Every structure is written in C-alpha cells, then in structure tokens.
Amino acid sequence: MATAAAASASEAEAESKAGPQAEGEEDEAKAARTRRKVLSRAVAAATYKTMGPGWDQQEEGVSESDGDEEYAMASSAESSPGEYEWEYDEEEEKNQLEIERLEEQLSINVYDYNCHVDLIRLLRLEGELAKVRTARQKMSEIFPLTEELWLEWLQDEVSMALDGLDRERVYDLFERAVQDYICPNIWLEYGQYSVGGIGQKGGLEKVRSVFERALSSVGLHMTKGLAIWEAYREFESAIVEAARPIAGFLSPFDREQTFDSQLEKVHSLFRRQLAIPLYDMEATFAEYEEWSEDPIPESVIQSYNKALQQLEKYKPYEEALLQAEAPRLAEYQAYIDFEMKVGDPARIQLIFERALVENCLVPDLWTRYSQYLDRQLKVKDLVLSVHSRAVRNCPWTVALWSRYLLAMERHGVDHRVISVTFEKALSAGFIQATDYVEIWQAYLDYLRRRVDFKQGFNESGDPSCLIMQNWARIEARLCNNMQKARELWDSIMTKGNAKYANMWLEYYNLERAHGDTQHCRKALHRAVQCTSDYPEHVCEVLLTMERTEGTLEDWDVAVQKTETRLARVNEQRLKAAEKEAALVQQEEEKAEQRKRARAEKKSLRKKKKTRGADKHEVDEDDEKEWGDDEEEQPSKRRRVENSVPPAAGKVGLDLEEDTGPVDVEPPSKQKARAAAPKRDMPKVLHDSSKDGVTVFVSNLPYSLGAPEAALRPLFEACGDVVEIRPIFSNRGDFRGYCYVEFKEEAAALRALELDRKSVEGRPMFVSPCVDKSKHPDFKVFRYSTALEKHKLFVSGLPFSCTKEELEEICKAHGTVKDIRLVTNRAGKPKGLAYVEYENESQASQAVMKMDGMTIKENVIKVAISNPPQRRVPEKPEARKAPGGPLVPRQIYGARGKGRTQLSLLPRALQLPSAAGTQAENGPAPPPAGVTPAAEAPKMSNADFAKLLLRK
C-alpha cells in the first residue's frame, strides 16, 4: 500500500490534468506490488533472524540477497529503456566521436551544464560504468544534481552493489543526494533500499533512522508526504505480522517487551500522520479504524479534525500549483507569503524547498530563503547548508556570496574556511567589475571586524609606518602611481616622523628611483627644515645632489638653506647645554645645603657629648643619626667603625655604569644587628710595597659566607696565591671587598682578566692595587671615552633583551665586531648597550635604520658613541670661569662619588666656601677685613677644637 500511495502521490499532478490512463496505472500498480513483495519478504527475513526459529523462513523462500535482487529488478523495471533499432556499429562510432567532443568542451569550460548532462547520457548508453561514475562525480562537485539525475545514478549503483562495502558506498551516495534538494522520491528510495540491509548488524536501527529523517524532511509535503508515512508504517506493520505467530509462546513480560511495544510503534505512526494535513487523510483514518482492535482515542480524533480544517486552508494553494505549469514561481511566492503569515517554521522551510526544486536558478528566491533562516531560525548547520547550496546553484550572484560570508562570520566559522570561500567567490566568474568590488568590500569588512582595536592597536604599534611605506613602494613600482605614493608619504610624515633623517632619506630614495629631480629637491629641502636628529647628514645629501645635478642657482639656494639650518641647530644645542648646566648647578647647591644641615646636626651631637652625657646614650644617638642618613641616601654604604677602608687611596674600577641597588637588610634585621655585641676584628693592613703583586677585588656579595674559601679556587687558576685578605666590619660582617696577593706580578696581571666574572649572581670587579694619593690621575676604565664613529650607543632596550638577540638585529646592517650590554653592580641590565661595527660606514647605516626601532614594545634610541667628558672634581672653579659659558658637569651614577673622591677636610672648615658657590658670574669677592684663604695663619689643635665646638 505504501508504494502504491507513493506512486499515486507522485502522479497526482498529471492525473489532475490528463485524467486516468489505463496502461500507466497498470504499470504503476505492477511496480508497487513488486516493491511491496520485496519489502514484506525482507522484513520477514530480518524478523526471523532477530526473533528465533518460531517463524519458518524457508516456507517463504526469502533471503537478503533475494531482497536486493528483487529490489534492483523493481527499480530497473520503472526506468528500463525501450528498444531502439539502429545499426550498432555506426551508432557506437557516432557516440564515441560525440563523447570525445564533449570531453574536449568540458576541458575548456568545466561550467557547461548541458555538456555534463549529455556526456553522462552517452557514457551510460555505451555501458562505460567507470567513466560514467567519474563524470557524475565531477558534475556533482560543481553543480547540484536534479532529482532525475540522482535517481538514475542511484539505480545504477544499486544494480552494481555486491557486498557490504558496496552497500555502504550506496548509503553515502543517498546521503549526498538528499542534501541537494528536498525530493520525496529519493527519500522513498533511500528507505526502501535500507530495508534490504535489515539483516546486517544495526540494520533495523538504520531503517528506522532513515524513515524518521525522511519524515522530518518531507513528512509535511501535502501531496507527496503520504508515500513516506505509508512506507514507514507498512515496514513496522510487517514486523508486527512477522512476530505475531510466536507471540502466543512468549511469557507476559517478553510479550510486552517485544510484540506489544512493536504494536505501539504502529499506533504511534497512525496518530502522528493523522495530526498532519495531508491528501487522502480520510482513507488513512478509515484504515486506522479497520486495523486497530481498540476504539480510536478521543484525542486522536480531535487532532484529525483539526488537521482536516487546516487542509481546507492549504488546498487552494496546492490546487493552484497542480493547475499551473512549471516552474510556477508566482504560485510558490503566494504560497510562501501565506506560510509566512501562519508562522510555522517547519512548513515555511518545506515550501521554500519545494519552490527551489523547480526554481533553483532564481537568486531572489535563494536570497529570501537565506534571509528568513538568518533572522528567524538561526540554526548553524541549516543556515550554512542553505547558503552553500545557494552559491552552488547561482555562483554568478555576488549578493549570495556576500551573505554567505556574513553567515559564516556570524556563526563563528574558522578564518581559514572563510578565506577559502572568499577565494572561491573570486573564481566564480562575476559578470560586472562592480561585483568584484562588492565581494572585496564584504571580505575587508570581515577582516576589519576581526581586529580588536581596543587591545593596544594604535599608531604606537607601527611608529615608523612600515605598512604605509610598503604600500607607497607598491604604488610607485607596480602601479606607476607616484602621486598616490607621495600622498602616503605626506601622511607618514604627519604622524611624527618628519624629525627623523632616515625617514626623509627613504622618501628621497623612492623619488630618485621612480620620481623626478624636482620632487627629490623638494623632499630634501623639507628634510633640511624638519630634521632634528641628524640634520648634518640631510644637508650633506642635499649638497651632493645639487653638486651633481643642480644649477648654480640651485647650489646657492642649497648652501644658504643648509648654513642657516645648521647655525640654528647649533644655537639650539648651545641653549640646551646652558639649560642643562643651570639645572646641574641647582642640584649642586641643594646638595651643598643638605651637607651643611648634616654638619650642623653632627656639631650639635658632639656638643652634647662634651657636656658629660652618658657614653652609652651617645652611642645610641650616634647609631640613630647614622640610620637617618642611610634612609635619606640608601645608595651610600654604611659607616663601619674600627675598619680599614679599601686602601685609603687604592682605586677600584672606575665604572662607566651606575651601581645597582646595594643589598640592604630589612629594618628589623638591621636593629637586631645593631643590638648585637661588637666583636674585636683584627685590622687588615696593606703593604703598599706589594701593590705590584696584589689586586683589589670589590662588588662581592655581602652574603658570601667564607670569602677566602670561595675566591681562592678562582684566583689560583692565575698563579700561586700568597694571601686573600677580606675586609670585615667590627661586628664581623663582610664588607664586599678584599685584597688578593700573588707570588708573581705576572699572576696578578692574569688575575685582572677575571674582571666582571660572576660570583653568586654579581659581577666581581678586579682592579690593580694603586695608591691614588700618589697617582691621582690613574684610571682603570678599559673602554674609550672619546668619540668612536664605528661604535654605536643604544638606549631604551628592554631589560630582557640578550646579547644574542641584539646581535641578530644589528648584523643585518653590517659586520658586528663586539656587543657590550651595560649592567649595574648587581649584574642586572640597565637597558643600554654598545655595538662596535667594522667601519664607520656600517655604523652610520645602522644608525639610520635602527634609530626609533621597536624591540619588544620598547622604542630604542641609537647614536654614535660619544660619551660626555667627565668633570674634574679637584678644580670646580674651572666649570664657572668668568666670562665663559656654563659647561655641564659629568653626571654621576646612583653611587654618587666614589670613596676615593671624598674630601678629608672637616665640614666646618668648608662652610666659608659656600659663598663662592652662590655667585652667578664667578666667585664672589671676599668680605672686607677677611684674610684670604691663601694667606690664612697657621692654626693649632686648640683652634680647630674651638671651631668644632662653635655654635
């Protein structure tokens, strides 16, 4: 009955127009009987296998292979071609020539739909099964296939299926077929073919799964859905009939679990079908009454009556479709409008799918369908499937591709998939150039939305505008559009790059390569006026160009502009130096005031001591005062009583770097240490006669437990060590420096090579032992402090930058001979480095390319190495010579002055010199009646005591 209903439903349109035809009805009835016979036998065989020998299969004489064979015969019976009468050889030769022509045509244009159809027809006619399968596969990859092409392909594959693997391939082909369009006949064939595999593992679940999916897809079809319902119900009824003979032999529990549950499945199918408005509902209701042993429930009758009322509303639209001729677009549009007003999503989706079967090449219909899904259903798989089918059916419509990209972005599809889809759109062959503009705009909008501009994406991300520079080069070299390139460079300069010489020279080089001399001259003139980092270099380039290409007038203008600019630059630099010197002077005056304040406090403390205060209280005040000083200047070292300074006059490394933070203990530990009893530590004396075989070691960790044991292995590698003399405080704390005495002077010289070697995470400083009181000009700084044109000074480096990373960046601009990262006393980087190149030219190029570069989010500064001159502390009056310009002093590091630069003159005697520091244009003249310091009389110890006790 199911197949008969399916056949009658599929022919409903023809019957309404042409009336019954006896011969056609007989053929359809015969094919339906054949299908029903196959269906019943296959179900019976499966029931026998699953339920035991209670039902004799041999009486029926069926098997799985028989079911497949009879199904193939039934399928081929409907479409068996008639007999053609022609001369076989001539016709075959003609077909082969036509096949070759069609294949050649497709090699030229693979999108020729008619060529694909004709080639498949001829290959099938010639029996070329392998070739026809390949041809169908290629066509299905490009175009969705119609219902007729799919049914023809499926019938051929079913007839060739021999084993389980072939059956799986046919299943896969059915799955592809039901994706292109909603075709009730394909679903019906799929369900009936799956019945043939019911005897396999999981076959019963497979059949039910196929039929349930078919009902979800086309079960609401007013005219053709009836066939799917009846085929499914007949399948479940056959299982009931197969189980009925053995139901009486089962226990009540087993009967309920098998027979009764299967009977309930049939009842459920009847009830579900009667609740849906379909044609011939009355016949279905009558069949249910005849089949059911119990009265029909009242709820089922109410649902059935409601479905009948709905059917009356849909009939006018269905009859309009039956009476109209294909493609019936207007009738489908009216039907869609009606369904949209009703608002049932399942029925709206079905009517769209029915309309697209006959109007698959109408882009507006696809657009309306996809728009409804995007705004109403919003189901990812369904939405993306419809969009994909839309662009496959109408690939020439750019609006469908744009909506497809938007839908993929809306549902979070991976970026790579979206990019591939965009590339397919570009190769779809749009008719107009504006279509390409539209699809590019859609893709660029998508890319813009992918960028999170709030996450630090601004101009600082590309300060040198490298992307715009590349854009300008492309415009100039590939597009021959120098006007656009110049506009881009104008924009680059307005983003704060006009003060850099390397940016102007990059623009100048582009003009030299692709522009003209006039614009080159204009760019260099602007560069001379705007450059602030290396104006001399830009002026030199301008003069060189005018020397080789310019006229005398151009040369005069260039000389005048460069001289004026350089004079102004020198004037600005001089003013900056004077301003810096004034700031330095203010800092010195403030430091002098703090020094006087400390001296006054110390004088008051000593006055209390002379009045007979308790010695213990004086010691506490003294410790407290020194603690206050340390809090005010944490970078200074603690004063330690009864300890020998580092060779009073012995010099350590005069470092270029600032000292790092000294290891300072927490306040609680400092108080406990201050309260600890003092220990008598032996004084460490140094014999100046052994300076040649002795080295001074400093910057050692204070936490070094046994300095002698820790340092001896290091220095014994240089030669025989006579003695290692570490310096301790009177409480037994290691001061961080020591003397190492060798037997031979050569060993001491070798020990100097251990300078900067890491000891417990700190760089150890090793220097010669020299009495600085006898050699005040002695320096051990091993790096040059003069101008070195082949060496660069790099600042602003990230602290995490390593020597290897910096070398990798610098070697791109020349041969790097050496790189030195500047560190503090603790061995931690300061963000500074010196890079030595092979020659001046390479260093100059590196400055132009690297200055302003960003390394790990840090913008670095690069300049030729030219350290400022150090101030001579012994002659402070030279800095403020009358009539001369102010010269900025050498700025000291975090340590301030070294201990060897401290003045040993009491502070009280330094107070009168303060008047000299306050004069702006040189030292102030001494007051009347005051004897100059050079002619001051000699003072006795008593005179010094009076000065110290003076209020």
CSV table of N, CA and C in Angstrom, one decimal, residues 15 46 76 160 171 252 273 355 392 403 419 453 503 516 534 544 597 675 706 725 773 786 813 859-860:
chain,number,residue,atom,x,y,z
A,15,GLU,N,-2.5,13.4,-13.1
A,15,GLU,CA,-3.9,12.9,-13.1
A,15,GLU,C,-4.9,14.1,-13.1
A,46,ALA,N,14.4,-10.5,8.3
A,46,ALA,CA,15.0,-9.8,9.4
A,46,ALA,C,14.4,-10.2,10.7
A,76,SER,N,14.7,-1.2,-11.6
A,76,SER,CA,15.1,-1.0,-13.1
A,76,SER,C,13.8,-1.2,-13.9
A,160,MET,N,24.8,-2.4,-9.2
A,160,MET,CA,26.2,-2.9,-9.2
A,160,MET,C,26.7,-3.2,-7.8
A,171,TYR,N,24.9,3.9,0.5
A,171,TYR,CA,24.4,4.7,1.6
A,171,TYR,C,25.0,6.2,1.5
A,252,PRO,N,4.3,-13.3,29.6
A,252,PRO,CA,3.7,-11.9,29.6
A,252,PRO,C,4.7,-10.8,29.5
A,273,GLN,N,0.6,10.7,11.9
A,273,GLN,CA,0.2,11.0,10.5
A,273,GLN,C,-1.2,11.7,10.5
A,355,ALA,N,9.7,25.1,-3.6
A,355,ALA,CA,9.8,26.1,-4.7
A,355,ALA,C,11.2,26.1,-5.3
A,392,ARG,N,26.1,27.5,-4.9
A,392,ARG,CA,26.4,26.4,-5.9
A,392,ARG,C,25.4,26.5,-7.1
A,403,ARG,N,26.3,37.3,1.4
A,403,ARG,CA,25.5,36.9,2.6
A,403,ARG,C,26.1,35.6,3.1
A,419,SER,N,38.3,32.3,4.4
A,419,SER,CA,39.2,32.7,3.3
A,419,SER,C,39.1,31.9,2.1
A,453,PHE,N,40.7,46.7,18.1
A,453,PHE,CA,41.4,48.0,18.2
A,453,PHE,C,41.6,48.4,19.6
A,503,MET,N,63.8,58.7,7.7
A,503,MET,CA,62.5,58.7,7.0
A,503,MET,C,62.6,59.6,5.8
A,516,ASP,N,61.1,62.3,-10.0
A,516,ASP,CA,61.9,63.2,-10.8
A,516,ASP,C,62.7,64.1,-9.9
A,534,TYR,N,69.6,64.2,12.9
A,534,TYR,CA,70.9,64.3,12.1
A,534,TYR,C,70.7,65.3,11.0
A,544,THR,N,75.2,67.2,-2.0
A,544,THR,CA,75.7,66.2,-3.0
A,544,THR,C,74.9,66.2,-4.3
A,597,ALA,N,73.4,71.1,56.5
A,597,ALA,CA,72.5,70.7,57.5
A,597,ALA,C,72.9,69.5,58.3
A,675,ALA,N,72.0,45.8,67.7
A,675,ALA,CA,71.9,45.4,69.1
A,675,ALA,C,72.9,44.3,69.5
A,706,ALA,N,82.2,32.5,53.4
A,706,ALA,CA,83.6,32.3,53.6
A,706,ALA,C,84.3,32.9,52.3
A,725,ARG,N,92.9,38.6,51.7
A,725,ARG,CA,92.6,39.4,52.9
A,725,ARG,C,91.2,40.0,52.7
A,773,SER,N,96.6,58.4,46.2
A,773,SER,CA,97.2,59.6,46.7
A,773,SER,C,98.5,60.0,46.0
A,786,ALA,N,86.2,58.7,24.3
A,786,ALA,CA,86.2,59.6,23.2
A,786,ALA,C,85.3,59.2,22.1
A,813,HIS,N,72.8,45.1,9.3
A,813,HIS,CA,73.3,46.4,8.8
A,813,HIS,C,74.8,46.4,8.7
A,859,VAL,N,60.8,51.4,22.3
A,859,VAL,CA,61.4,52.1,21.2
A,859,VAL,C,62.8,52.5,21.6
A,860,ILE,N,63.8,52.1,20.9
A,860,ILE,CA,65.2,52.3,21.2
A,860,ILE,C,65.7,53.6,20.5
